[in-house]
Short mmCIF file of C-alpha atoms and ligand atoms in Angstrom, two decimals:
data_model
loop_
_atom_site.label_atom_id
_atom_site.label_comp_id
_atom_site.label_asym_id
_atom_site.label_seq_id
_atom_site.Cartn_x
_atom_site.Cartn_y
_atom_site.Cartn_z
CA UNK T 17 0.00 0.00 0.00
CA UNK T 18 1.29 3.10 -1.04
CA UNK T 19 1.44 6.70 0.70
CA UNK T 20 1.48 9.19 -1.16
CA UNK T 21 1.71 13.35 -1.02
CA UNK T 22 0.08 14.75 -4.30
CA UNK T 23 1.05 18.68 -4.33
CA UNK T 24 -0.92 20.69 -6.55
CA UNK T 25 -3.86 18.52 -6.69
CA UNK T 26 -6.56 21.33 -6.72
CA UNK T 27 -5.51 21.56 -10.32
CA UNK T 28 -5.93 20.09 -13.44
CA UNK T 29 -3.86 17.44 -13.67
CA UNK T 30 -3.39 17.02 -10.10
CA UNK T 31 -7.29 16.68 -9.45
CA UNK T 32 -7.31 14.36 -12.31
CA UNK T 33 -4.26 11.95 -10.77
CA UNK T 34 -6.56 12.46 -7.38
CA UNK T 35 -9.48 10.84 -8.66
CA UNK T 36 -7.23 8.48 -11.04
CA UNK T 37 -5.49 6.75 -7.89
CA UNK T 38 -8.25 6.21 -5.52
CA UNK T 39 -10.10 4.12 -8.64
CA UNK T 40 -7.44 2.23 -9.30
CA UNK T 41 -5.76 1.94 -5.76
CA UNK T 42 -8.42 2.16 -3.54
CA UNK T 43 -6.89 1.49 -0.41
CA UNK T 44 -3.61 4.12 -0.68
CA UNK T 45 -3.40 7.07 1.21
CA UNK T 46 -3.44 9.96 -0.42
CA UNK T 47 -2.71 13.26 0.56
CA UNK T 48 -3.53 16.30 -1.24
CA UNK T 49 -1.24 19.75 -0.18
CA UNK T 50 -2.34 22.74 -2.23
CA UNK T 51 -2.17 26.36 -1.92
CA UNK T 52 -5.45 27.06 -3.69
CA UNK T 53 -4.02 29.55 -6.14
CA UNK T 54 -6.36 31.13 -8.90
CA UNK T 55 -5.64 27.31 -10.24
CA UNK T 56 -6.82 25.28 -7.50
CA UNK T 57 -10.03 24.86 -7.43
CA UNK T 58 -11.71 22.52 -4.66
CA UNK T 59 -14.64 21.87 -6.57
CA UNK T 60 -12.57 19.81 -9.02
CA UNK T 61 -11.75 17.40 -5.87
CA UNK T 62 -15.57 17.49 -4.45
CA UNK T 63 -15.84 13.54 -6.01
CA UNK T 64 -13.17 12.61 -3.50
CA UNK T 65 -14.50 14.06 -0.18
CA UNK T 66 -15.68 11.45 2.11
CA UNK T 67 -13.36 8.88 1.26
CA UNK T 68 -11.68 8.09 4.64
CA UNK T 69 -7.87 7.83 2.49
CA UNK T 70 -7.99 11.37 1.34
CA UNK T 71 -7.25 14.23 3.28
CA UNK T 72 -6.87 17.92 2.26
CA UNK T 73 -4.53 20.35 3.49
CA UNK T 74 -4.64 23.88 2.18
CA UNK T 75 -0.62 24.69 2.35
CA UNK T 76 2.49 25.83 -0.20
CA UNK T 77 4.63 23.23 -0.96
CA UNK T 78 7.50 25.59 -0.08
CA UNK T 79 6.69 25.28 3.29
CA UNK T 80 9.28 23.08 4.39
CA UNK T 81 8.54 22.35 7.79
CA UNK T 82 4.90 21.86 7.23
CA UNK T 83 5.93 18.76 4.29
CA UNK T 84 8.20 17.52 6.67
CA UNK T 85 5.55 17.49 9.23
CA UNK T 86 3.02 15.85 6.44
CA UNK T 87 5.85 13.45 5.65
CA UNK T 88 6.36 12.40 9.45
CA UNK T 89 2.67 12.16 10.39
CA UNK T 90 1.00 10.45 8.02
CA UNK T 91 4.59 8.12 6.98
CA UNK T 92 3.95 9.05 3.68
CA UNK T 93 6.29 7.39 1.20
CA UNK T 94 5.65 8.96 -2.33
CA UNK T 95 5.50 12.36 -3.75
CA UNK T 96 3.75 13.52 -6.97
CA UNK T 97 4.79 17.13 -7.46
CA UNK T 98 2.51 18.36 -9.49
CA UNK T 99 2.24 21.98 -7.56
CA UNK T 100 3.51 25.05 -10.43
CA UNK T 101 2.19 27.83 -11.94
CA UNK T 102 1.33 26.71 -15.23
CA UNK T 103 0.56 29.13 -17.29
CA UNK T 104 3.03 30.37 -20.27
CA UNK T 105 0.67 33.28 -20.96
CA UNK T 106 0.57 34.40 -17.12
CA UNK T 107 5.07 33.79 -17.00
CA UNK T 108 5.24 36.41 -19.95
CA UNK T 109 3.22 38.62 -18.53
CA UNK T 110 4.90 38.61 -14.67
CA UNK T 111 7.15 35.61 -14.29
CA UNK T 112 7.63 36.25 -10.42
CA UNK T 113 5.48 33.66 -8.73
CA UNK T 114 6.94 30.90 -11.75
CA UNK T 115 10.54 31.47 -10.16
CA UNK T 116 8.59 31.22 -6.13
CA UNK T 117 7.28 28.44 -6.94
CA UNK T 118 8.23 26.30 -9.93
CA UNK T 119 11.74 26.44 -8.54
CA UNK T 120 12.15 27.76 -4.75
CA UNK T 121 8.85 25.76 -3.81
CA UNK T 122 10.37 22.44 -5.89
CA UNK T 123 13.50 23.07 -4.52
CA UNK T 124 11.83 22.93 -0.79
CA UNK T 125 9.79 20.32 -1.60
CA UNK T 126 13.42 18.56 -2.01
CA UNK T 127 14.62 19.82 1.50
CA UNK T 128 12.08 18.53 3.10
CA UNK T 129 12.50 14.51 1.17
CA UNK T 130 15.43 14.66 1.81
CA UNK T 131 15.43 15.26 5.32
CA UNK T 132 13.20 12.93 6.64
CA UNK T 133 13.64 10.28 3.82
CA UNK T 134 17.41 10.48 3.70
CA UNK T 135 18.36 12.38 6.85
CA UNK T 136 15.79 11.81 9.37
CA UNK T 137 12.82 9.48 11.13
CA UNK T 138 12.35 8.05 7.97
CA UNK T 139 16.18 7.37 7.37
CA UNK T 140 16.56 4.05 4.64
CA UNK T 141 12.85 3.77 3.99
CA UNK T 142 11.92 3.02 0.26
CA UNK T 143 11.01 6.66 -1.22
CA UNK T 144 9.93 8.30 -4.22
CA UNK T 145 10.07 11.71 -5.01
CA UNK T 146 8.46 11.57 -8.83
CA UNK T 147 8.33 15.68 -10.37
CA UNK T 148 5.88 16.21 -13.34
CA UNK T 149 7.01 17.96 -15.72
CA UNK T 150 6.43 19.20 -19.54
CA UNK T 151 7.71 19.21 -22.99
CA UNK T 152 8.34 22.48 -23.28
CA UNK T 153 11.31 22.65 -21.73
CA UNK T 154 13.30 20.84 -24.79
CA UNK T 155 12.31 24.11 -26.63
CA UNK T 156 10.73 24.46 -30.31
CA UNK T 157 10.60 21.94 -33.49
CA UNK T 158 10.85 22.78 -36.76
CA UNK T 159 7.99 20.93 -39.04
CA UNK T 160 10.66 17.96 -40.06
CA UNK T 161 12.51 18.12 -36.81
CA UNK T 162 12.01 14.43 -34.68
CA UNK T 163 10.27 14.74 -31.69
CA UNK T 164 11.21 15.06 -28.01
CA UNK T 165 13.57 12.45 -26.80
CA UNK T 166 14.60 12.21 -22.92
CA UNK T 167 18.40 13.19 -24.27
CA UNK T 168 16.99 16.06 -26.60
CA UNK T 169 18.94 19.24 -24.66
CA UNK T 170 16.96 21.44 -22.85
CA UNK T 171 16.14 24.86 -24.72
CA UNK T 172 13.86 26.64 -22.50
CA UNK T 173 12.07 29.55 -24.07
CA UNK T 174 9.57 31.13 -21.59
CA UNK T 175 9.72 31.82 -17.87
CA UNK T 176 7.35 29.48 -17.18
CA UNK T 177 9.17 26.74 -19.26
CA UNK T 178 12.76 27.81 -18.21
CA UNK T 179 10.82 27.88 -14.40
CA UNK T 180 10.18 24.18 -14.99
CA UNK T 181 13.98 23.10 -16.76
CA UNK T 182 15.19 24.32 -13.88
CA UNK T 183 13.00 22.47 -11.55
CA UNK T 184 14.20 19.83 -13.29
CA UNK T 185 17.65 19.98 -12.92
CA UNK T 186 17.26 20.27 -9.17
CA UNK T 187 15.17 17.67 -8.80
CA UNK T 188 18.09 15.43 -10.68
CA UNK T 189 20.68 16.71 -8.50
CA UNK T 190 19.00 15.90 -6.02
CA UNK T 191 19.30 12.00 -6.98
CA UNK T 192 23.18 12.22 -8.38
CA UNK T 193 24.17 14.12 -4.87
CA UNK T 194 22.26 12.94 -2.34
CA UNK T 195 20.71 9.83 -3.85
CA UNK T 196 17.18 10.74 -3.73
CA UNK T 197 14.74 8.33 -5.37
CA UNK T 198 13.40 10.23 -8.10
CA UNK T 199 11.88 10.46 -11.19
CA UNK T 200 10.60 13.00 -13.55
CA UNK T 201 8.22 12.40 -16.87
CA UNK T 202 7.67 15.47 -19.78
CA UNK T 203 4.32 15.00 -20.91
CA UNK T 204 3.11 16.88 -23.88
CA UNK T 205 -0.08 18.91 -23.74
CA UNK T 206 -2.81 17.27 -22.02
CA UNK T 207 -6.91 17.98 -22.35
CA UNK T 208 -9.63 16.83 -20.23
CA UNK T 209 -12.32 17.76 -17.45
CA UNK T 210 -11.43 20.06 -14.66
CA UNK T 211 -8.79 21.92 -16.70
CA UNK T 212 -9.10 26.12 -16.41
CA UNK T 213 -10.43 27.92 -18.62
CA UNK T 214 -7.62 29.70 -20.03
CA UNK T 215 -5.70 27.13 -21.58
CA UNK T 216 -6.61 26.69 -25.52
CA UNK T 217 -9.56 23.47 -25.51
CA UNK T 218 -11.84 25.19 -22.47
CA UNK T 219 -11.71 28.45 -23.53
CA UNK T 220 -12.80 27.62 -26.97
CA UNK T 221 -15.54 25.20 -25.83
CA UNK T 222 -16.92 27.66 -23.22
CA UNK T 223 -16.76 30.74 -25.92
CA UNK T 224 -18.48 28.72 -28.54
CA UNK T 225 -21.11 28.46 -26.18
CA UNK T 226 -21.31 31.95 -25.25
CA UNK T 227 -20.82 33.16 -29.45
CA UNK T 228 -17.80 34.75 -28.08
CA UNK T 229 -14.57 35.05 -30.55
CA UNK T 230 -12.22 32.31 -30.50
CA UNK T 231 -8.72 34.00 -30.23
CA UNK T 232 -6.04 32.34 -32.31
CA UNK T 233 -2.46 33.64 -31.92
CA UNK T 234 -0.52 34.34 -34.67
CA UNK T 235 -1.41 32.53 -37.74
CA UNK T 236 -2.57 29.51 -35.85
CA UNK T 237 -0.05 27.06 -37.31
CA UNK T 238 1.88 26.08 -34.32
CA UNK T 239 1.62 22.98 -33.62
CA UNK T 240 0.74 21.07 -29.77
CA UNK T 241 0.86 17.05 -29.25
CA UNK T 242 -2.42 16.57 -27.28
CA UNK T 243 -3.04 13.83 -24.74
CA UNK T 244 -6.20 12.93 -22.90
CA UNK T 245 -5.37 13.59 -18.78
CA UNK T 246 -6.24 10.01 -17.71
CA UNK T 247 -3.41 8.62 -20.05
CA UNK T 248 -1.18 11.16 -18.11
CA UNK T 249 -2.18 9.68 -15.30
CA UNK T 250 -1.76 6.39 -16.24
CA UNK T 251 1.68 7.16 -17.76
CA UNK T 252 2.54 8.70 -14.45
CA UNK T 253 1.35 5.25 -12.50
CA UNK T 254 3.75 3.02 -14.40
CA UNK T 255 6.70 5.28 -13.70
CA UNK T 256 5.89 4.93 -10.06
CA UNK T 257 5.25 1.02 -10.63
CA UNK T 258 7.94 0.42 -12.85
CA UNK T 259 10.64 3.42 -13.30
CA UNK T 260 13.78 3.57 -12.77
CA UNK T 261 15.13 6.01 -10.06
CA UNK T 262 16.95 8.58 -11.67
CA UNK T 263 15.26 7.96 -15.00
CA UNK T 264 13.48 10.43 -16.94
CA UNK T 265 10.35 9.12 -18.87
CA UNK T 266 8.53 11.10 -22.00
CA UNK T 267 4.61 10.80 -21.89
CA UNK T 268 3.14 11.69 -25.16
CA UNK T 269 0.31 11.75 -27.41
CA UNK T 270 1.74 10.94 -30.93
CA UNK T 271 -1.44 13.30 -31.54
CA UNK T 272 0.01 16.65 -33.43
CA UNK T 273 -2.21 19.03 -34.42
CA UNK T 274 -1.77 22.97 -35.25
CA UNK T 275 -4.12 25.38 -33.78
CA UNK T 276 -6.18 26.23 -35.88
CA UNK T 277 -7.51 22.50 -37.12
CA UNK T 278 -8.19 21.44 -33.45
CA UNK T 279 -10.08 25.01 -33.37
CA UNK T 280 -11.93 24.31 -36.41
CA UNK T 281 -12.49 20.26 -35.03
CA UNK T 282 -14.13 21.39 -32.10
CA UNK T 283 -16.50 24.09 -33.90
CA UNK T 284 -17.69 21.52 -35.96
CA UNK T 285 -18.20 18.72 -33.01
CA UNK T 286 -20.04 21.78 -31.20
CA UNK T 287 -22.06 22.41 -34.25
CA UNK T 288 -23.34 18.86 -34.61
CA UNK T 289 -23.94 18.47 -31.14
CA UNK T 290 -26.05 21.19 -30.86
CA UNK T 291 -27.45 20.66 -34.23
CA UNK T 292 -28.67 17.25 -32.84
CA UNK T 293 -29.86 18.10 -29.54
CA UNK T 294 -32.72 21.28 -29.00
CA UNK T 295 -32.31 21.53 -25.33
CA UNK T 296 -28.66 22.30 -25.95
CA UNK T 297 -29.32 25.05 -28.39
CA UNK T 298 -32.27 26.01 -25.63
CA UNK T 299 -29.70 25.96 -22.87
CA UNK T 300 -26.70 28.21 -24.91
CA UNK T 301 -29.12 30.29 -27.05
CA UNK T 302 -25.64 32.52 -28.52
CA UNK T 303 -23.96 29.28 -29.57
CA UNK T 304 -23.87 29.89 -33.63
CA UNK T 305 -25.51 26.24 -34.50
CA UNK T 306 -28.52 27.29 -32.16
CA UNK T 307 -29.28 29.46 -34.74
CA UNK T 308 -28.19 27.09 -37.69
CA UNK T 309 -24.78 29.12 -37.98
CA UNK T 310 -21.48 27.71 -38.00
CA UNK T 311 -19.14 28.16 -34.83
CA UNK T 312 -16.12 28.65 -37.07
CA UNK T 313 -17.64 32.07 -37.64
CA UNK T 314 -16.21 33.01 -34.62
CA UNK T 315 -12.86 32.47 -35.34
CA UNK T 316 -10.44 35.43 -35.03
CA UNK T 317 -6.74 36.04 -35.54
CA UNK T 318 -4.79 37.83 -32.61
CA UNK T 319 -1.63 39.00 -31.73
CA UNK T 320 1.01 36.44 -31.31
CA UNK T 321 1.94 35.29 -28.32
CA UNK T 322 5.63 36.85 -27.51
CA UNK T 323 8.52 33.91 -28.18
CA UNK T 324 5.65 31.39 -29.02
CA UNK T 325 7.30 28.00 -29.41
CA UNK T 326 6.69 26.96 -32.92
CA UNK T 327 5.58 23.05 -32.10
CA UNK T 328 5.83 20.52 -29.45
CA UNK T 329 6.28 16.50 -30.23
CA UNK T 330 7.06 14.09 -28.01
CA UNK T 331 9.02 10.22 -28.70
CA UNK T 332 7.46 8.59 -25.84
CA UNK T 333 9.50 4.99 -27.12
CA UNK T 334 11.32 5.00 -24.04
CA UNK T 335 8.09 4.33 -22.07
CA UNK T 336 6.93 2.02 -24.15
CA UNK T 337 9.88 0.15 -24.49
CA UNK T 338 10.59 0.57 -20.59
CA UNK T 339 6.40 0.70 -18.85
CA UNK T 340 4.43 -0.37 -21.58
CA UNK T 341 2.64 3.08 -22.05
CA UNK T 342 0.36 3.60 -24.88
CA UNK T 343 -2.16 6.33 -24.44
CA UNK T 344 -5.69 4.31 -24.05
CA UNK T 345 -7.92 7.45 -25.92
CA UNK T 346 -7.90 8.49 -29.23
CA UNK T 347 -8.27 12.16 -29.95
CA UNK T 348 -11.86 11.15 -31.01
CA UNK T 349 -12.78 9.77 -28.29
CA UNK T 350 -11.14 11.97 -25.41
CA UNK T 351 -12.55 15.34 -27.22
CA UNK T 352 -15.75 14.12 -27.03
CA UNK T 353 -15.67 12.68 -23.61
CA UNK T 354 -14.04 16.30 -22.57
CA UNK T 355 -17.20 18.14 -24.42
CA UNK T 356 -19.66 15.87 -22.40
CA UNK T 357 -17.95 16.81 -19.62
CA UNK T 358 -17.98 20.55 -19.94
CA UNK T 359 -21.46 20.32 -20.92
CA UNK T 360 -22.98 17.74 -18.07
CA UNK T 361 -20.63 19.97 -15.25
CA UNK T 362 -21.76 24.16 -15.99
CA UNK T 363 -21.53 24.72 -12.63
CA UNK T 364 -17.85 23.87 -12.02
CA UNK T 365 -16.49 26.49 -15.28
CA UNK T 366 -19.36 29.45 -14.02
CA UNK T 367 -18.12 29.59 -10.94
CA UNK T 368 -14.83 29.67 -12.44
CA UNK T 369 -15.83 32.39 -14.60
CA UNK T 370 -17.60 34.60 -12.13
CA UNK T 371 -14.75 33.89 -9.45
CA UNK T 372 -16.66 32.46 -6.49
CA UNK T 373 -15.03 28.70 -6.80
CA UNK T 374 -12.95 28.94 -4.21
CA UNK T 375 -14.04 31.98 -2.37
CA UNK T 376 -16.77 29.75 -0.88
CA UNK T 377 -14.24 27.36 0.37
CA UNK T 378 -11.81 29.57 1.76
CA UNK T 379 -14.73 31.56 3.29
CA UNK T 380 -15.57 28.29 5.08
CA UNK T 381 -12.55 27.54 6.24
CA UNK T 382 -11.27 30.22 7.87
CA UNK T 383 -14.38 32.48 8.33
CA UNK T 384 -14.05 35.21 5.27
CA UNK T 385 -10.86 36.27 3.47
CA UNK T 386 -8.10 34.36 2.19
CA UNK T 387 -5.36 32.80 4.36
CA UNK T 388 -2.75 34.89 5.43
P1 NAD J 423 -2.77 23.90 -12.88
O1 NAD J 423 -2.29 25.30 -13.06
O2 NAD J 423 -4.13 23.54 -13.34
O3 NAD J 423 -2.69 23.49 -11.33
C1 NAD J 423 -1.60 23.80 -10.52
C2 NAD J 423 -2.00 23.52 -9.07
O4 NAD J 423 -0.87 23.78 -8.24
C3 NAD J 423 -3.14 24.40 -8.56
O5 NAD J 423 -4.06 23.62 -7.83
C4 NAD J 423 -2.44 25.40 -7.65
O6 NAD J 423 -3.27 25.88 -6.60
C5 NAD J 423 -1.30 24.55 -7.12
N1 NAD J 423 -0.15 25.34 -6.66
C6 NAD J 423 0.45 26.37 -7.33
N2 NAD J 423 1.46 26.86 -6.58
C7 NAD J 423 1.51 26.11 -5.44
C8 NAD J 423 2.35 26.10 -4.30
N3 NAD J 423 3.34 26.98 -4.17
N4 NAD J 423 2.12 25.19 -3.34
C9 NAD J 423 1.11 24.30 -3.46
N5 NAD J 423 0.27 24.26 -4.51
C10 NAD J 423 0.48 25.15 -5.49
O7 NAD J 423 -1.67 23.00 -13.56
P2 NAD J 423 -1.84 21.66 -14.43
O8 NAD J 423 -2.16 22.03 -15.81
O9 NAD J 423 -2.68 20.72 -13.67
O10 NAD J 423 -0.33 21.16 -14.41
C11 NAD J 423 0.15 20.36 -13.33
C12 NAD J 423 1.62 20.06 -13.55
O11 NAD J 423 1.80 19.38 -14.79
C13 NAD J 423 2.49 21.32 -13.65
O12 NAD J 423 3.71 21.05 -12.99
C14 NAD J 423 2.72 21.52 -15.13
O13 NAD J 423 3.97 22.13 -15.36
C15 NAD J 423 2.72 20.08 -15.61
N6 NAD J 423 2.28 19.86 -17.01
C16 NAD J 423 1.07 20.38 -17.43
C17 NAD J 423 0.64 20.09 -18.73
C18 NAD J 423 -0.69 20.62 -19.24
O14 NAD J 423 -0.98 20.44 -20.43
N7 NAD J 423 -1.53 21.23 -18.43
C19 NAD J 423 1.41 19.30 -19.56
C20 NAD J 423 2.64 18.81 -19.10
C21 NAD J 423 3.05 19.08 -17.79
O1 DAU J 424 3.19 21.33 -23.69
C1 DAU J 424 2.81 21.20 -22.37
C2 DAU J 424 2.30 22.52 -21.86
O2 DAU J 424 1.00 22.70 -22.43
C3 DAU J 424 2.23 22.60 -20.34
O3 DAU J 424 3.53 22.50 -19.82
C4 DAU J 424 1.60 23.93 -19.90
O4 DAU J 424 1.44 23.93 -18.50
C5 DAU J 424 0.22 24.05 -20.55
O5 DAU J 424 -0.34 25.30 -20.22
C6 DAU J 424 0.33 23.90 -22.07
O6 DAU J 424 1.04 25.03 -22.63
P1 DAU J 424 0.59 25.72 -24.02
O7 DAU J 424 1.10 27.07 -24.03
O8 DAU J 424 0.91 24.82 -25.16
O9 DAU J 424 -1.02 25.67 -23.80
P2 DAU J 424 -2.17 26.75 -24.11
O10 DAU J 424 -3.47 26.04 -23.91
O11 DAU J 424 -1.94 28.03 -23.41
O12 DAU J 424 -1.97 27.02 -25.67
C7 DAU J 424 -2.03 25.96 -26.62
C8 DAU J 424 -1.70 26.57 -27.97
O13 DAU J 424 -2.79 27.42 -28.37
C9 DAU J 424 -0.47 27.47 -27.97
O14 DAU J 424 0.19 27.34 -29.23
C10 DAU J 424 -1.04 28.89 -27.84
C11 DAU J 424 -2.38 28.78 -28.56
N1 DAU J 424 -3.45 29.64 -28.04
C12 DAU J 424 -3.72 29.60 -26.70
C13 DAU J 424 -4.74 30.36 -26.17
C14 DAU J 424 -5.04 30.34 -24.69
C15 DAU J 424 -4.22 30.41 -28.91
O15 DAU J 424 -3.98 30.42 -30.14
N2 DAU J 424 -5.23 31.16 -28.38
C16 DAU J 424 -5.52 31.18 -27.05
O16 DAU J 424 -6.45 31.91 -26.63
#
């Protein structure tokens, strides 16, 4: 039975992995520490309140003494760092809290492993401290270029992507020095419920439902390598089952699509589904195919985002060679199980939208304002 410490698991991913591990390993321990930044979002871990092997605790994971206390208490054995500021958009425009906590946080998160899994109580117990990272850190592709090996060199090109090489490189020092247990896995871009929406898929999806433009950067040719989150997840459970400490593991999609076609796919899935269904064109009256228009009306070329990475692939061989990874969903399927998801769960993205998700919460918890 593992014991694991899931940091940043408000979020996306990390609410995805949540739910992910307590299906498949029901009787784990799992811990969720998460500072409930405009990311986190404690709806998106509602599904997992109640089961007596979760527990939440609102905290940053640079707070060293408080993981080391986490670590101690509840003998945790595992960490899945999934805690960062994640947004390349947000690192342009103030790349302050990407330094705080994509590397000072990480690098805590270290200190605190290491001292009670190497230095302390927990001195010789089997450990794993497994860091999720991304792609982008090997830089940009040219169209014939082959994609993302684990010995491609790092090219960083954004705060937020230098933010995470750098996490990186800590979090292997930390193994070659000290001999911390580690891994680390790149995944590629992933899609799926529960994701915010300012990242590309949700913020189309919710603005075609709204008839509200659909901004495309540049000329909408750059190119991402989607995967659906579960097959993260998944990817992420064999390199806790079966990596190798020390080991670096690409997780990948072999799904590449520019822009501007998965824009254009997911007008015209929109279109037919609310072509076929009245009560969806009666719930989202300003969606174009409510009134038998076509959603790619909406599209609408912007200004480029500054040192936009021209395309992302990943070779995800070595995992499939090493873990037997495959991703399970096919773009077909995972886009359409991500619509119905964004469709059957309003609730979750309006409160998003009109900022109250985790103002309840917090309002709850400690009687009005945020934490200090
Ligand atoms: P997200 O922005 O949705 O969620 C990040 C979570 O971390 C939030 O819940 C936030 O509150 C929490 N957090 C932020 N700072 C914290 C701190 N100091 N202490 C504790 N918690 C903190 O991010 P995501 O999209 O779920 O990404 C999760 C991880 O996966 C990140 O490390 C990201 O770099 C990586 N990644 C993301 C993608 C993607 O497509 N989204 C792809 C590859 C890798
Ligand atoms: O590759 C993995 C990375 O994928 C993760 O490490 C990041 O955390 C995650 O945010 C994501 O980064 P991207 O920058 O690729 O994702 P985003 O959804 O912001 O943008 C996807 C592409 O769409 C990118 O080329 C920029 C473009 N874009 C994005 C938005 C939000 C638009 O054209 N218009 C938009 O409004």
């Amino acid at each position: 039975m593992a014991r694991l410490l899931v940091t940043g698991g408000a979020g996306f991913i990390g609410a995805n992995f949540v739910h992910y591990w307590l299906r498949r390993h029901p009787g784990d321990r799992v811990v969720v520490l998460d500072s409930l930044t405009y990311a986190g979002n404690m709806a998106s871990l509602a599904p997992a309140e109640g089961n007596p092997h979760y527990r939440f605790v609102h905290g940053d994971i640079g707070d060293q003494p408080l993981v080391e206390q986490l670590l101690s208490e509840e003998g945790l054995d595992t960490i899945v760092n999934f805690a960062a500021e994640s947004h390349v958009d947000r690192s342009i425009a103030g790349p302050d809290p990407f330094i705080d906590t994509n590397i000072v946080g990480t690098h805590n998160l270290l200190k605190a492993a290491k001292a009670i899994w190497l230095d302390g109580s927990g001195k010789g117990q089997p450990h794993r401290f497994h860091h999720v990272s991304t792609d982008e850190v090997y830089g940009s592709l040219s169209p014939d270029e082959p994609p993302f090996s684990e010995t491609t060199p790092y090219a960083p090109n954004s705060p937020y992507s230098a933010s995470k090489a750098a996490s990186d490189h800590l979090v292997r020092s930390y193994h070659h020095t000290y001999g911390l247990a580690v891994t680390t896995s790149n995944c590629s871009n992933n899609y799926g419920p529960y994701q915010f929406p300012e990242k590309l898929i949700p913020l189309v999806l919710i603005n075609i439902l709204h008839g509200k433009p659909l901004p495309i950067y540049g000329d909408g040719l750059n190119i991402r390598d989607w995967l659906y989150v579960d097959d993260h997840c998944r990817g992420i459970d064999l390199i806790l089952e079966k990596g190798k400490t020390g080991e670096v593991y690409n997780i990948g999609g072999n799904n590449e699509w520019t822009n501007i076609d998965i824009v254009t796919h997911l007008c015209g899935l929109m279109d037919e589904m609310v072509g076929a269904d009245a009560a969806l064109a009666a719930r989202f009256p300003h969606t174009p195919a409510a009134t038998g228009k076509r959603s790619d009306s909406l599209i609408t070329y912007v200004r480029d985002r500054a040192g936009h990475d021209r395309r992302y692939a990943i070779d995800a061989a070595k995992s499939r060679a090493e873990l037997g990874y495959e991703p399970a969903e096919s773009f077909q399927t995972g886009i359409r199980k991500t619509v119905a998801w964004y469709l059957a769960n309003e609730p979750w993205w309006r409160a998003v939208l009109d900022g109250s998700y985790h103002r309840e919460w917090l309002a709850q918890q400690y009687g009005g304002g945020e934490k200090e």
